[in-house]
Amino acid sequence: PQAQARRLQAFVQQLGLGPVHLGGISMGGQIALTYTALNPSQVRSLWLIDTAGIWSAPPSEVQLAIRRGEPNPLLLRDENDFPRFLSVVMARPPQLPPPIARVFARQRLADREREQAIMNDMVREPTEKRIRGLKTPTLIMWGQRDRVISPATVPVLQKLLPQAKVVVFEGVGHMPVM
């Protein structure tokens, strides 16, 4: 997340943008928080959707499974894992035509090693210490049925970010935008 935040900072500077409104989903939320902690005067507002990086929050179903030594349900082992993956990230996964599902599954399989490395980096970087007390106006949105990052993260974020407002979507999983 720190490396990505620095890349984002270079991008914003290259474009000559002033203070920005910044949003992110899941890992993107962790990057947005890290960017804001590094550049608080350069962020006008934050929009965080089911954000990662708050590791002091109660663990999610996925985190508990990984701790028990079970395979990470976010990483596909073969194409047949794709429907299970969708059911983990969405409360009501769409019915995809099999050819389209295979394309998505093959892409995730091709990226499996990189995804594992990214997940390892994410959990090594707790974000709480950096963001405690940030005054940036923040909208936190969460799926009430998120199995990837526990909805119990929301009150932890609210304590860390005094300017935060919260919207929780009933019956929605980790991907509210979907």
PDB file of C-alpha atoms in Angstrom:
ATOM      1  CA  PRO A   1       0.000   0.000   0.000  1.00  0.00           C
ATOM      2  CA  GLN A   2       2.807   2.470   0.723  1.00  0.00           C
ATOM      3  CA  ALA A   3       4.405   1.845  -2.666  1.00  0.00           C
ATOM      4  CA  GLN A   4       1.052   2.249  -4.407  1.00  0.00           C
ATOM      5  CA  ALA A   5       0.361   5.446  -2.441  1.00  0.00           C
ATOM      6  CA  ARG A   6       3.712   6.843  -3.588  1.00  0.00           C
ATOM      7  CA  ARG A   7       2.869   5.915  -7.201  1.00  0.00           C
ATOM      8  CA  LEU A   8      -0.469   7.664  -6.825  1.00  0.00           C
ATOM      9  CA  GLN A   9       1.289  10.707  -5.381  1.00  0.00           C
ATOM     10  CA  ALA A  10       3.651  10.847  -8.377  1.00  0.00           C
ATOM     11  CA  PHE A  11       0.674  10.505 -10.742  1.00  0.00           C
ATOM     12  CA  VAL A  12      -1.248  13.321  -9.040  1.00  0.00           C
ATOM     13  CA  GLN A  13       1.848  15.541  -9.094  1.00  0.00           C
ATOM     14  CA  GLN A  14       2.588  14.731 -12.753  1.00  0.00           C
ATOM     15  CA  LEU A  15      -0.936  15.799 -13.681  1.00  0.00           C
ATOM     16  CA  GLY A  16      -0.549  18.975 -11.628  1.00  0.00           C
ATOM     17  CA  LEU A  17      -3.656  18.319  -9.616  1.00  0.00           C
ATOM     18  CA  GLY A  18      -4.283  20.187  -6.425  1.00  0.00           C
ATOM     19  CA  PRO A  19      -5.980  18.584  -3.460  1.00  0.00           C
ATOM     20  CA  VAL A  20      -8.054  15.636  -4.673  1.00  0.00           C
ATOM     21  CA  HIS A  21     -11.174  13.729  -3.683  1.00  0.00           C
ATOM     22  CA  LEU A  22      -9.983  10.158  -3.297  1.00  0.00           C
ATOM     23  CA  GLY A  23     -11.821   6.865  -3.101  1.00  0.00           C
ATOM     24  CA  GLY A  24     -11.010   3.197  -2.961  1.00  0.00           C
ATOM     25  CA  ILE A  25     -12.584  -0.204  -2.590  1.00  0.00           C
ATOM     26  CA  SER A  26     -11.011  -2.908  -0.410  1.00  0.00           C
ATOM     27  CA  MET A  27      -7.251  -2.746  -1.090  1.00  0.00           C
ATOM     28  CA  GLY A  28      -7.878   0.538  -2.908  1.00  0.00           C
ATOM     29  CA  GLY A  29      -9.308   1.902   0.331  1.00  0.00           C
ATOM     30  CA  GLN A  30      -6.151   0.909   2.172  1.00  0.00           C
ATOM     31  CA  ILE A  31      -4.102   2.687  -0.493  1.00  0.00           C
ATOM     32  CA  ALA A  32      -6.343   5.775  -0.277  1.00  0.00           C
ATOM     33  CA  LEU A  33      -5.934   5.850   3.510  1.00  0.00           C
ATOM     34  CA  THR A  34      -2.169   5.456   3.213  1.00  0.00           C
ATOM     35  CA  TYR A  35      -1.994   8.225   0.591  1.00  0.00           C
ATOM     36  CA  THR A  36      -4.041  10.511   2.829  1.00  0.00           C
ATOM     37  CA  ALA A  37      -1.848   9.787   5.851  1.00  0.00           C
ATOM     38  CA  LEU A  38       1.253  10.652   3.794  1.00  0.00           C
ATOM     39  CA  ASN A  39      -0.358  13.735   2.180  1.00  0.00           C
ATOM     40  CA  PRO A  40      -3.166  14.978   4.450  1.00  0.00           C
ATOM     41  CA  SER A  41      -3.270  18.471   2.957  1.00  0.00           C
ATOM     42  CA  GLN A  42      -3.597  17.011  -0.547  1.00  0.00           C
ATOM     43  CA  VAL A  43      -6.862  15.118   0.068  1.00  0.00           C
ATOM     44  CA  ARG A  44     -10.149  17.033   0.223  1.00  0.00           C
ATOM     45  CA  SER A  45     -12.269  14.003   1.027  1.00  0.00           C
ATOM     46  CA  LEU A  46     -12.164  10.211   1.201  1.00  0.00           C
ATOM     47  CA  TRP A  47     -14.656   7.632  -0.018  1.00  0.00           C
ATOM     48  CA  LEU A  48     -13.909   4.222   1.482  1.00  0.00           C
ATOM     49  CA  ILE A  49     -15.813   1.116   0.392  1.00  0.00           C
ATOM     50  CA  ASP A  50     -15.253  -2.098   2.389  1.00  0.00           C
ATOM     51  CA  THR A  51     -11.697  -0.923   2.965  1.00  0.00           C
ATOM     52  CA  ALA A  52      -8.798  -3.146   3.930  1.00  0.00           C
ATOM     53  CA  GLY A  53      -5.916  -2.326   6.248  1.00  0.00           C
ATOM     54  CA  ILE A  54      -7.689  -2.090   9.593  1.00  0.00           C
ATOM     55  CA  TRP A  55      -6.286  -5.273  11.086  1.00  0.00           C
ATOM     56  CA  SER A  56      -7.289  -4.535  14.681  1.00  0.00           C
ATOM     57  CA  ALA A  57     -10.941  -4.991  13.703  1.00  0.00           C
ATOM     58  CA  PRO A  58     -12.636  -8.333  14.373  1.00  0.00           C
ATOM     59  CA  PRO A  59     -11.671 -10.888  11.718  1.00  0.00           C
ATOM     60  CA  SER A  60     -13.952 -11.732   8.820  1.00  0.00           C
ATOM     61  CA  GLU A  61     -15.098 -15.165   7.739  1.00  0.00           C
ATOM     62  CA  VAL A  62     -12.340 -15.235   5.102  1.00  0.00           C
ATOM     63  CA  GLN A  63      -9.665 -14.136   7.581  1.00  0.00           C
ATOM     64  CA  LEU A  64     -10.745 -16.801  10.067  1.00  0.00           C
ATOM     65  CA  ALA A  65     -10.616 -19.510   7.375  1.00  0.00           C
ATOM     66  CA  ILE A  66      -7.074 -18.477   6.417  1.00  0.00           C
ATOM     67  CA  ARG A  67      -6.014 -18.476  10.094  1.00  0.00           C
ATOM     68  CA  ARG A  68      -7.320 -22.053  10.397  1.00  0.00           C
ATOM     69  CA  GLY A  69      -5.033 -23.038   7.524  1.00  0.00           C
ATOM     70  CA  GLU A  70      -7.807 -23.424   4.978  1.00  0.00           C
ATOM     71  CA  PRO A  71      -7.163 -22.360   1.375  1.00  0.00           C
ATOM     72  CA  ASN A  72      -7.716 -18.658   0.769  1.00  0.00           C
ATOM     73  CA  PRO A  73     -11.163 -18.496  -0.877  1.00  0.00           C
ATOM     74  CA  LEU A  74     -10.105 -15.365  -2.756  1.00  0.00           C
ATOM     75  CA  LEU A  75      -7.433 -17.301  -4.662  1.00  0.00           C
ATOM     76  CA  LEU A  76      -8.649 -19.725  -7.291  1.00  0.00           C
ATOM     77  CA  ARG A  77      -7.059 -23.159  -7.560  1.00  0.00           C
ATOM     78  CA  ASP A  78      -8.827 -23.995 -10.830  1.00  0.00           C
ATOM     79  CA  GLU A  79     -11.649 -22.699 -13.032  1.00  0.00           C
ATOM     80  CA  ASN A  80     -14.255 -24.562 -10.976  1.00  0.00           C
ATOM     81  CA  ASP A  81     -13.428 -22.326  -7.967  1.00  0.00           C
ATOM     82  CA  PHE A  82     -14.825 -19.238  -9.673  1.00  0.00           C
ATOM     83  CA  PRO A  83     -18.487 -19.646  -8.576  1.00  0.00           C
ATOM     84  CA  ARG A  84     -17.313 -20.164  -4.978  1.00  0.00           C
ATOM     85  CA  PHE A  85     -15.150 -17.038  -5.247  1.00  0.00           C
ATOM     86  CA  LEU A  86     -18.139 -15.013  -6.469  1.00  0.00           C
ATOM     87  CA  SER A  87     -20.263 -16.317  -3.594  1.00  0.00           C
ATOM     88  CA  VAL A  88     -17.615 -15.101  -1.136  1.00  0.00           C
ATOM     89  CA  VAL A  89     -17.337 -11.562  -2.515  1.00  0.00           C
ATOM     90  CA  MET A  90     -21.025 -11.036  -3.350  1.00  0.00           C
ATOM     91  CA  ALA A  91     -24.136 -11.729  -1.311  1.00  0.00           C
ATOM     92  CA  ARG A  92     -26.105 -12.439  -4.501  1.00  0.00           C
ATOM     93  CA  PRO A  93     -23.631 -13.329  -7.255  1.00  0.00           C
ATOM     94  CA  PRO A  94     -24.818 -12.921 -10.835  1.00  0.00           C
ATOM     95  CA  GLN A  95     -25.374 -15.915 -13.074  1.00  0.00           C
ATOM     96  CA  LEU A  96     -22.639 -15.540 -15.675  1.00  0.00           C
ATOM     97  CA  PRO A  97     -22.719 -17.407 -18.966  1.00  0.00           C
ATOM     98  CA  PRO A  98     -20.124 -20.226 -18.721  1.00  0.00           C
ATOM     99  CA  PRO A  99     -17.826 -18.794 -21.438  1.00  0.00           C
ATOM    100  CA  ILE A 100     -17.637 -15.453 -19.624  1.00  0.00           C
ATOM    101  CA  ALA A 101     -17.095 -17.115 -16.244  1.00  0.00           C
ATOM    102  CA  ARG A 102     -14.228 -19.130 -17.754  1.00  0.00           C
ATOM    103  CA  VAL A 103     -12.555 -15.950 -19.045  1.00  0.00           C
ATOM    104  CA  PHE A 104     -12.785 -14.326 -15.605  1.00  0.00           C
ATOM    105  CA  ALA A 105     -11.574 -17.515 -13.906  1.00  0.00           C
ATOM    106  CA  ARG A 106      -8.604 -17.880 -16.252  1.00  0.00           C
ATOM    107  CA  GLN A 107      -7.578 -14.272 -15.624  1.00  0.00           C
ATOM    108  CA  ARG A 108      -7.712 -14.764 -11.851  1.00  0.00           C
ATOM    109  CA  LEU A 109      -5.729 -18.001 -12.196  1.00  0.00           C
ATOM    110  CA  ALA A 110      -3.100 -16.245 -14.312  1.00  0.00           C
ATOM    111  CA  ASP A 111      -2.790 -13.549 -11.611  1.00  0.00           C
ATOM    112  CA  ARG A 112      -2.859 -15.936  -8.630  1.00  0.00           C
ATOM    113  CA  GLU A 113       0.800 -15.578  -7.644  1.00  0.00           C
ATOM    114  CA  ARG A 114       0.696 -11.794  -7.905  1.00  0.00           C
ATOM    115  CA  GLU A 115      -2.587 -11.655  -5.963  1.00  0.00           C
ATOM    116  CA  GLN A 116      -1.056 -13.738  -3.166  1.00  0.00           C
ATOM    117  CA  ALA A 117       1.962 -11.424  -2.996  1.00  0.00           C
ATOM    118  CA  ILE A 118      -0.318  -8.372  -2.850  1.00  0.00           C
ATOM    119  CA  MET A 119      -2.399  -9.911  -0.068  1.00  0.00           C
ATOM    120  CA  ASN A 120       0.764 -10.684   1.878  1.00  0.00           C
ATOM    121  CA  ASP A 121       1.900  -7.056   1.529  1.00  0.00           C
ATOM    122  CA  MET A 122      -1.505  -5.746   2.597  1.00  0.00           C
ATOM    123  CA  VAL A 123      -1.570  -7.608   5.891  1.00  0.00           C
ATOM    124  CA  ARG A 124       1.994  -6.568   6.721  1.00  0.00           C
ATOM    125  CA  GLU A 125       0.965  -2.911   6.639  1.00  0.00           C
ATOM    126  CA  PRO A 126      -1.447  -1.963   9.396  1.00  0.00           C
ATOM    127  CA  THR A 127      -2.969   1.374   8.567  1.00  0.00           C
ATOM    128  CA  GLU A 128      -4.439   2.353  11.943  1.00  0.00           C
ATOM    129  CA  LYS A 129      -1.370   4.116  13.372  1.00  0.00           C
ATOM    130  CA  ARG A 130      -1.038   6.309  10.291  1.00  0.00           C
ATOM    131  CA  ILE A 131      -4.648   7.450  10.109  1.00  0.00           C
ATOM    132  CA  ARG A 132      -5.616   7.906  13.760  1.00  0.00           C
ATOM    133  CA  GLY A 133      -7.258  11.313  14.086  1.00  0.00           C
ATOM    134  CA  LEU A 134      -7.153  12.283  10.399  1.00  0.00           C
ATOM    135  CA  LYS A 135      -9.596  15.159   9.958  1.00  0.00           C
ATOM    136  CA  THR A 136     -10.295  14.425   6.294  1.00  0.00           C
ATOM    137  CA  PRO A 137     -14.046  14.304   5.607  1.00  0.00           C
ATOM    138  CA  THR A 138     -14.746  10.635   4.886  1.00  0.00           C
ATOM    139  CA  LEU A 139     -17.672   8.602   3.594  1.00  0.00           C
ATOM    140  CA  ILE A 140     -17.450   4.968   4.663  1.00  0.00           C
ATOM    141  CA  MET A 141     -19.666   2.548   2.743  1.00  0.00           C
ATOM    142  CA  TRP A 142     -19.921  -1.119   3.660  1.00  0.00           C
ATOM    143  CA  GLY A 143     -21.784  -4.222   2.623  1.00  0.00           C
ATOM    144  CA  GLN A 144     -23.536  -5.613   5.692  1.00  0.00           C
ATOM    145  CA  ARG A 145     -22.885  -9.181   4.461  1.00  0.00           C
ATOM    146  CA  ASP A 146     -19.181  -8.673   3.646  1.00  0.00           C
ATOM    147  CA  ARG A 147     -17.403 -11.987   4.238  1.00  0.00           C
ATOM    148  CA  VAL A 148     -13.976 -10.691   3.123  1.00  0.00           C
ATOM    149  CA  ILE A 149     -13.551  -7.735   5.509  1.00  0.00           C
ATOM    150  CA  SER A 150     -15.796  -7.757   8.544  1.00  0.00           C
ATOM    151  CA  PRO A 151     -18.494  -5.092   8.830  1.00  0.00           C
ATOM    152  CA  ALA A 152     -17.261  -4.838  12.439  1.00  0.00           C
ATOM    153  CA  THR A 153     -14.444  -2.772  10.890  1.00  0.00           C
ATOM    154  CA  VAL A 154     -16.819   0.170  10.515  1.00  0.00           C
ATOM    155  CA  PRO A 155     -16.883   1.271  14.189  1.00  0.00           C
ATOM    156  CA  VAL A 156     -13.092   0.921  14.345  1.00  0.00           C
ATOM    157  CA  LEU A 157     -12.753   3.229  11.327  1.00  0.00           C
ATOM    158  CA  GLN A 158     -15.228   5.672  12.835  1.00  0.00           C
ATOM    159  CA  LYS A 159     -13.082   5.964  15.949  1.00  0.00           C
ATOM    160  CA  LEU A 160      -9.945   6.515  13.857  1.00  0.00           C
ATOM    161  CA  LEU A 161     -11.520   9.068  11.505  1.00  0.00           C
ATOM    162  CA  PRO A 162     -13.491  11.694  13.454  1.00  0.00           C
ATOM    163  CA  GLN A 163     -15.013  13.257  10.298  1.00  0.00           C
ATOM    164  CA  ALA A 164     -16.428   9.965   8.991  1.00  0.00           C
ATOM    165  CA  LYS A 165     -20.018   9.351   7.938  1.00  0.00           C
ATOM    166  CA  VAL A 166     -21.221   5.769   7.391  1.00  0.00           C
ATOM    167  CA  VAL A 167     -23.629   4.043   5.037  1.00  0.00           C
ATOM    168  CA  VAL A 168     -24.173   0.286   5.434  1.00  0.00           C
ATOM    169  CA  PHE A 169     -25.944  -1.605   2.649  1.00  0.00           C
ATOM    170  CA  GLU A 170     -28.237  -4.368   3.886  1.00  0.00           C
ATOM    171  CA  GLY A 171     -27.983  -7.666   2.019  1.00  0.00           C
ATOM    172  CA  VAL A 172     -24.792  -6.642   0.203  1.00  0.00           C
ATOM    173  CA  GLY A 173     -21.392  -8.348   0.308  1.00  0.00           C
ATOM    174  CA  HIS A 174     -17.821  -7.173  -0.268  1.00  0.00           C
ATOM    175  CA  MET A 175     -18.559  -5.649  -3.651  1.00  0.00           C
ATOM    176  CA  PRO A 176     -21.303  -3.031  -3.118  1.00  0.00           C
ATOM    177  CA  VAL A 177     -20.482  -1.415  -6.458  1.00  0.00           C
ATOM    178  CA  MET A 178     -21.394  -4.650  -8.213  1.00  0.00           C
TER     179      MET A 178
END
